[in-house]
Amino acid sequence: MNAANELVLIRPDDWHVHLRDGDLLRAVADHTARVFARAIVMPNLKPPVTTVAAARAYRERILAAVDPALGFTPLMTAYLTDDIDPDEIARGHAEGVFTAAKLYPANATTNSAAGVTDIRRLDRVLERMQSIDMPLLVHGEVVDHTVDVFDREAVFIERVLAPTLARFPALRVVFEHITTRQAVEFVTAAGPNVGATITPHHLEINRNAMFEGGIRPHFYCLPLAKREAHRLALRRAATSGNPKFFLGTDSAPHRVADKESACGCAGIWNAPVAIESYARVFDEEGALDRLEGFASIHGPRFYGLPVNATRVRLVREPLAVPERYTFDAGEIVPFHAGRTLGWRYAGAVD
Ligand code: DOR
Ligand code: ZN
């Protein structure tokens, strides 16, 4: 097979994923672990993961749910609340349990009710995290209902992120799942301690996808997909080779009934097609040679971790994506349901 029809990459990692818990965890975990060696696991469970003990127990449940042959390591995160104890966060980091801590502005998204009502409440925690170089992962949207939902990321930069970085200039920050040109520009201009993850869906869809011929709940996620100009800015950033931008799927499964509802949940389950979807984007942009940096190198460098020792292969072959997956936990519709993609994950290279 000639080189253009095959890609060999250092095994990638997913720097932002929702693995859920219980039967949903058992349903989805291997879809991430089949490709990704490590994943930063979001803590927005019910109840949220706010203690070292809870993170250890959750890590055990994840490892029990994953096929051990896949060689997967979950990297755990702490869910920040208004009254979280800086000592607990620092202890979790020192003990190798918390890789990072996650800021959810209260009520910004799924299971964020216990999140932070005012970033100033975190001053002591952020001071501590800055001093131990522990990454802060940010859901970057204001929750002010007078701000248009499509503007909440850009306004968050002005009102929260820029002032916070001015107060903690050495804080290591990942601006998660960025969706706007403003976020690309902010991260590009910031110091090397500021990076961003970009999802496959924000590279592939704009906001029209949610309304194509009717309401399309399976394209509803937060932050929302934005206008086409923003999608194009994200594609340029992801494929630029700039090490500040790296892979984070934000794969966020919800049962069909919870998506197809009068008040549907936000989240796109892209784990079964994530690396294939990124490959398609990089191919379309003429940047396949930069996929390995984005998927496998920039993330570990940012987190100060080694890159993975093994390699995986992608082949340019049709991949028919099922309309839905049926699990004991219920049915879940994947990203790209019913479509045929042009790249297929072909396993580890030995
Ligand atoms: O679309 C989303 N789904 N965005 C989030 O921030 C949370 C996630 C989830 O947990 O379902
Ligand atoms: Zn997320």
PDB file of N, CA and C in Angstrom, residues 11-61:
ATOM      1  N   ARG A  11       1.156   6.145  18.887  1.00  0.00           N
ATOM      2  CA  ARG A  11      -0.207   5.943  19.395  1.00  0.00           C
ATOM      3  C   ARG A  11      -0.734   7.228  20.041  1.00  0.00           C
ATOM      4  N   PRO A  12      -1.922   7.674  19.634  1.00  0.00           N
ATOM      5  CA  PRO A  12      -2.445   8.945  20.161  1.00  0.00           C
ATOM      6  C   PRO A  12      -3.028   8.829  21.568  1.00  0.00           C
ATOM      7  N   ASP A  13      -3.288   9.966  22.168  1.00  0.00           N
ATOM      8  CA  ASP A  13      -3.984  10.091  23.447  1.00  0.00           C
ATOM      9  C   ASP A  13      -5.175  11.013  23.242  1.00  0.00           C
ATOM     10  N   ASP A  14      -6.162  10.873  24.115  1.00  0.00           N
ATOM     11  CA  ASP A  14      -7.325  11.754  24.079  1.00  0.00           C
ATOM     12  C   ASP A  14      -7.286  12.641  25.326  1.00  0.00           C
ATOM     13  N   TRP A  15      -7.054  13.921  25.119  1.00  0.00           N
ATOM     14  CA  TRP A  15      -6.845  14.831  26.260  1.00  0.00           C
ATOM     15  C   TRP A  15      -8.133  15.417  26.796  1.00  0.00           C
ATOM     16  N   HIS A  16      -9.284  14.817  26.429  1.00  0.00           N
ATOM     17  CA  HIS A  16     -10.572  15.258  27.019  1.00  0.00           C
ATOM     18  C   HIS A  16     -11.661  14.268  26.624  1.00  0.00           C
ATOM     19  N   VAL A  17     -12.117  13.491  27.583  1.00  0.00           N
ATOM     20  CA  VAL A  17     -13.184  12.531  27.261  1.00  0.00           C
ATOM     21  C   VAL A  17     -14.108  12.334  28.449  1.00  0.00           C
ATOM     22  N   HIS A  18     -15.366  12.002  28.144  1.00  0.00           N
ATOM     23  CA  HIS A  18     -16.351  11.637  29.169  1.00  0.00           C
ATOM     24  C   HIS A  18     -16.586  10.134  29.073  1.00  0.00           C
ATOM     25  N   LEU A  19     -16.140   9.421  30.092  1.00  0.00           N
ATOM     26  CA  LEU A  19     -16.315   7.954  30.067  1.00  0.00           C
ATOM     27  C   LEU A  19     -17.537   7.508  30.858  1.00  0.00           C
ATOM     28  N   ARG A  20     -18.166   8.433  31.587  1.00  0.00           N
ATOM     29  CA  ARG A  20     -19.375   8.103  32.372  1.00  0.00           C
ATOM     30  C   ARG A  20     -19.070   7.056  33.439  1.00  0.00           C
ATOM     31  N   ASP A  21     -20.138   6.357  33.870  1.00  0.00           N
ATOM     32  CA  ASP A  21     -19.978   5.414  34.973  1.00  0.00           C
ATOM     33  C   ASP A  21     -20.978   4.269  34.759  1.00  0.00           C
ATOM     34  N   GLY A  22     -20.841   3.204  35.536  1.00  0.00           N
ATOM     35  CA  GLY A  22     -21.815   2.113  35.511  1.00  0.00           C
ATOM     36  C   GLY A  22     -21.924   1.457  34.144  1.00  0.00           C
ATOM     37  N   ASP A  23     -23.152   1.130  33.740  1.00  0.00           N
ATOM     38  CA  ASP A  23     -23.313   0.383  32.480  1.00  0.00           C
ATOM     39  C   ASP A  23     -22.944   1.231  31.259  1.00  0.00           C
ATOM     40  N   LEU A  24     -23.085   2.529  31.379  1.00  0.00           N
ATOM     41  CA  LEU A  24     -22.678   3.401  30.261  1.00  0.00           C
ATOM     42  C   LEU A  24     -21.149   3.371  30.107  1.00  0.00           C
ATOM     43  N   LEU A  25     -20.444   3.412  31.215  1.00  0.00           N
ATOM     44  CA  LEU A  25     -18.977   3.290  31.187  1.00  0.00           C
ATOM     45  C   LEU A  25     -18.574   1.973  30.523  1.00  0.00           C
ATOM     46  N   ARG A  26     -19.214   0.900  30.939  1.00  0.00           N
ATOM     47  CA  ARG A  26     -18.857  -0.407  30.354  1.00  0.00           C
ATOM     48  C   ARG A  26     -19.167  -0.445  28.864  1.00  0.00           C
ATOM     49  N   ALA A  27     -20.180   0.293  28.435  1.00  0.00           N
ATOM     50  CA  ALA A  27     -20.529   0.325  27.009  1.00  0.00           C
ATOM     51  C   ALA A  27     -19.491   1.097  26.188  1.00  0.00           C
ATOM     52  N   VAL A  28     -19.039   2.229  26.695  1.00  0.00           N
ATOM     53  CA  VAL A  28     -18.263   3.136  25.838  1.00  0.00           C
ATOM     54  C   VAL A  28     -16.744   3.053  26.008  1.00  0.00           C
ATOM     55  N   ALA A  29     -16.269   2.546  27.130  1.00  0.00           N
ATOM     56  CA  ALA A  29     -14.842   2.692  27.468  1.00  0.00           C
ATOM     57  C   ALA A  29     -13.919   2.116  26.394  1.00  0.00           C
ATOM     58  N   ASP A  30     -14.238   0.921  25.899  1.00  0.00           N
ATOM     59  CA  ASP A  30     -13.336   0.308  24.920  1.00  0.00           C
ATOM     60  C   ASP A  30     -13.289   1.068  23.593  1.00  0.00           C
ATOM     61  N   HIS A  31     -14.326   1.839  23.312  1.00  0.00           N
ATOM     62  CA  HIS A  31     -14.299   2.612  22.066  1.00  0.00           C
ATOM     63  C   HIS A  31     -13.217   3.697  22.122  1.00  0.00           C
ATOM     64  N   THR A  32     -12.944   4.186  23.301  1.00  0.00           N
ATOM     65  CA  THR A  32     -11.815   5.118  23.474  1.00  0.00           C
ATOM     66  C   THR A  32     -10.507   4.347  23.566  1.00  0.00           C
ATOM     67  N   ALA A  33     -10.504   3.280  24.373  1.00  0.00           N
ATOM     68  CA  ALA A  33      -9.256   2.554  24.662  1.00  0.00           C
ATOM     69  C   ALA A  33      -8.705   1.806  23.450  1.00  0.00           C
ATOM     70  N   ARG A  34      -9.558   1.498  22.481  1.00  0.00           N
ATOM     71  CA  ARG A  34      -9.064   0.743  21.305  1.00  0.00           C
ATOM     72  C   ARG A  34      -8.016   1.562  20.564  1.00  0.00           C
ATOM     73  N   VAL A  35      -8.144   2.877  20.590  1.00  0.00           N
ATOM     74  CA  VAL A  35      -7.231   3.750  19.839  1.00  0.00           C
ATOM     75  C   VAL A  35      -6.259   4.467  20.767  1.00  0.00           C
ATOM     76  N   PHE A  36      -6.795   5.075  21.808  1.00  0.00           N
ATOM     77  CA  PHE A  36      -6.004   6.004  22.621  1.00  0.00           C
ATOM     78  C   PHE A  36      -5.311   5.287  23.772  1.00  0.00           C
ATOM     79  N   ALA A  37      -4.023   5.603  23.969  1.00  0.00           N
ATOM     80  CA  ALA A  37      -3.263   4.973  25.053  1.00  0.00           C
ATOM     81  C   ALA A  37      -3.646   5.551  26.404  1.00  0.00           C
ATOM     82  N   ARG A  38      -3.908   6.868  26.417  1.00  0.00           N
ATOM     83  CA  ARG A  38      -4.262   7.549  27.653  1.00  0.00           C
ATOM     84  C   ARG A  38      -5.419   8.487  27.346  1.00  0.00           C
ATOM     85  N   ALA A  39      -6.164   8.814  28.378  1.00  0.00           N
ATOM     86  CA  ALA A  39      -7.196   9.827  28.189  1.00  0.00           C
ATOM     87  C   ALA A  39      -7.380  10.600  29.477  1.00  0.00           C
ATOM     88  N   ILE A  40      -7.549  11.896  29.320  1.00  0.00           N
ATOM     89  CA  ILE A  40      -7.926  12.760  30.438  1.00  0.00           C
ATOM     90  C   ILE A  40      -9.435  12.597  30.621  1.00  0.00           C
ATOM     91  N   VAL A  41      -9.797  12.058  31.789  1.00  0.00           N
ATOM     92  CA  VAL A  41     -11.190  11.670  32.029  1.00  0.00           C
ATOM     93  C   VAL A  41     -11.906  12.778  32.810  1.00  0.00           C
ATOM     94  N   MET A  42     -12.989  13.237  32.245  1.00  0.00           N
ATOM     95  CA  MET A  42     -13.734  14.326  32.884  1.00  0.00           C
ATOM     96  C   MET A  42     -14.429  13.847  34.163  1.00  0.00           C
ATOM     97  N   PRO A  43     -14.517  14.750  35.153  1.00  0.00           N
ATOM     98  CA  PRO A  43     -15.020  14.373  36.478  1.00  0.00           C
ATOM     99  C   PRO A  43     -16.491  14.718  36.708  1.00  0.00           C
ATOM    100  N   ASN A  44     -17.242  15.031  35.627  1.00  0.00           N
ATOM    101  CA  ASN A  44     -18.627  15.499  35.846  1.00  0.00           C
ATOM    102  C   ASN A  44     -19.604  14.337  35.969  1.00  0.00           C
ATOM    103  N   LEU A  45     -19.318  13.485  36.956  1.00  0.00           N
ATOM    104  CA  LEU A  45     -20.243  12.405  37.302  1.00  0.00           C
ATOM    105  C   LEU A  45     -21.290  12.963  38.266  1.00  0.00           C
ATOM    106  N   LYS A  46     -22.251  12.110  38.597  1.00  0.00           N
ATOM    107  CA  LYS A  46     -23.206  12.445  39.653  1.00  0.00           C
ATOM    108  C   LYS A  46     -22.972  11.498  40.806  1.00  0.00           C
ATOM    109  N   PRO A  47     -22.441  11.889  41.954  1.00  0.00           N
ATOM    110  CA  PRO A  47     -21.904  13.214  42.253  1.00  0.00           C
ATOM    111  C   PRO A  47     -20.549  13.409  41.579  1.00  0.00           C
ATOM    112  N   PRO A  48     -20.105  14.657  41.446  1.00  0.00           N
ATOM    113  CA  PRO A  48     -18.828  14.924  40.775  1.00  0.00           C
ATOM    114  C   PRO A  48     -17.628  14.394  41.559  1.00  0.00           C
ATOM    115  N   VAL A  49     -16.528  14.191  40.832  1.00  0.00           N
ATOM    116  CA  VAL A  49     -15.301  13.659  41.431  1.00  0.00           C
ATOM    117  C   VAL A  49     -14.528  14.811  42.065  1.00  0.00           C
ATOM    118  N   THR A  50     -14.705  14.981  43.364  1.00  0.00           N
ATOM    119  CA  THR A  50     -14.097  16.127  44.050  1.00  0.00           C
ATOM    120  C   THR A  50     -13.020  15.715  45.048  1.00  0.00           C
ATOM    121  N   THR A  51     -12.849  14.414  45.274  1.00  0.00           N
ATOM    122  CA  THR A  51     -11.847  13.980  46.264  1.00  0.00           C
ATOM    123  C   THR A  51     -10.881  12.971  45.633  1.00  0.00           C
ATOM    124  N   VAL A  52      -9.730  12.842  46.288  1.00  0.00           N
ATOM    125  CA  VAL A  52      -8.734  11.882  45.822  1.00  0.00           C
ATOM    126  C   VAL A  52      -9.323  10.466  45.891  1.00  0.00           C
ATOM    127  N   ALA A  53     -10.037  10.182  46.958  1.00  0.00           N
ATOM    128  CA  ALA A  53     -10.618   8.841  47.121  1.00  0.00           C
ATOM    129  C   ALA A  53     -11.614   8.541  46.004  1.00  0.00           C
ATOM    130  N   ALA A  54     -12.438   9.516  45.668  1.00  0.00           N
ATOM    131  CA  ALA A  54     -13.430   9.304  44.608  1.00  0.00           C
ATOM    132  C   ALA A  54     -12.739   9.078  43.258  1.00  0.00           C
ATOM    133  N   ALA A  55     -11.649   9.796  43.021  1.00  0.00           N
ATOM    134  CA  ALA A  55     -10.935   9.645  41.741  1.00  0.00           C
ATOM    135  C   ALA A  55     -10.252   8.277  41.656  1.00  0.00           C
ATOM    136  N   ARG A  56      -9.673   7.843  42.787  1.00  0.00           N
ATOM    137  CA  ARG A  56      -9.056   6.500  42.806  1.00  0.00           C
ATOM    138  C   ARG A  56     -10.104   5.425  42.514  1.00  0.00           C
ATOM    139  N   ALA A  57     -11.253   5.546  43.151  1.00  0.00           N
ATOM    140  CA  ALA A  57     -12.307   4.540  42.976  1.00  0.00           C
ATOM    141  C   ALA A  57     -12.831   4.558  41.534  1.00  0.00           C
ATOM    142  N   TYR A  58     -12.975   5.762  40.985  1.00  0.00           N
ATOM    143  CA  TYR A  58     -13.455   5.878  39.597  1.00  0.00           C
ATOM    144  C   TYR A  58     -12.425   5.285  38.644  1.00  0.00           C
ATOM    145  N   ARG A  59     -11.157   5.571  38.903  1.00  0.00           N
ATOM    146  CA  ARG A  59     -10.095   4.997  38.054  1.00  0.00           C
ATOM    147  C   ARG A  59     -10.170   3.469  38.063  1.00  0.00           C
ATOM    148  N   GLU A  60     -10.422   2.888  39.224  1.00  0.00           N
ATOM    149  CA  GLU A  60     -10.555   1.422  39.310  1.00  0.00           C
ATOM    150  C   GLU A  60     -11.745   0.929  38.489  1.00  0.00           C
ATOM    151  N   ARG A  61     -12.844   1.643  38.555  1.00  0.00           N
ATOM    152  CA  ARG A  61     -14.025   1.222  37.779  1.00  0.00           C
ATOM    153  C   ARG A  61     -13.747   1.314  36.282  1.00  0.00           C
TER     154      ARG A  61
END
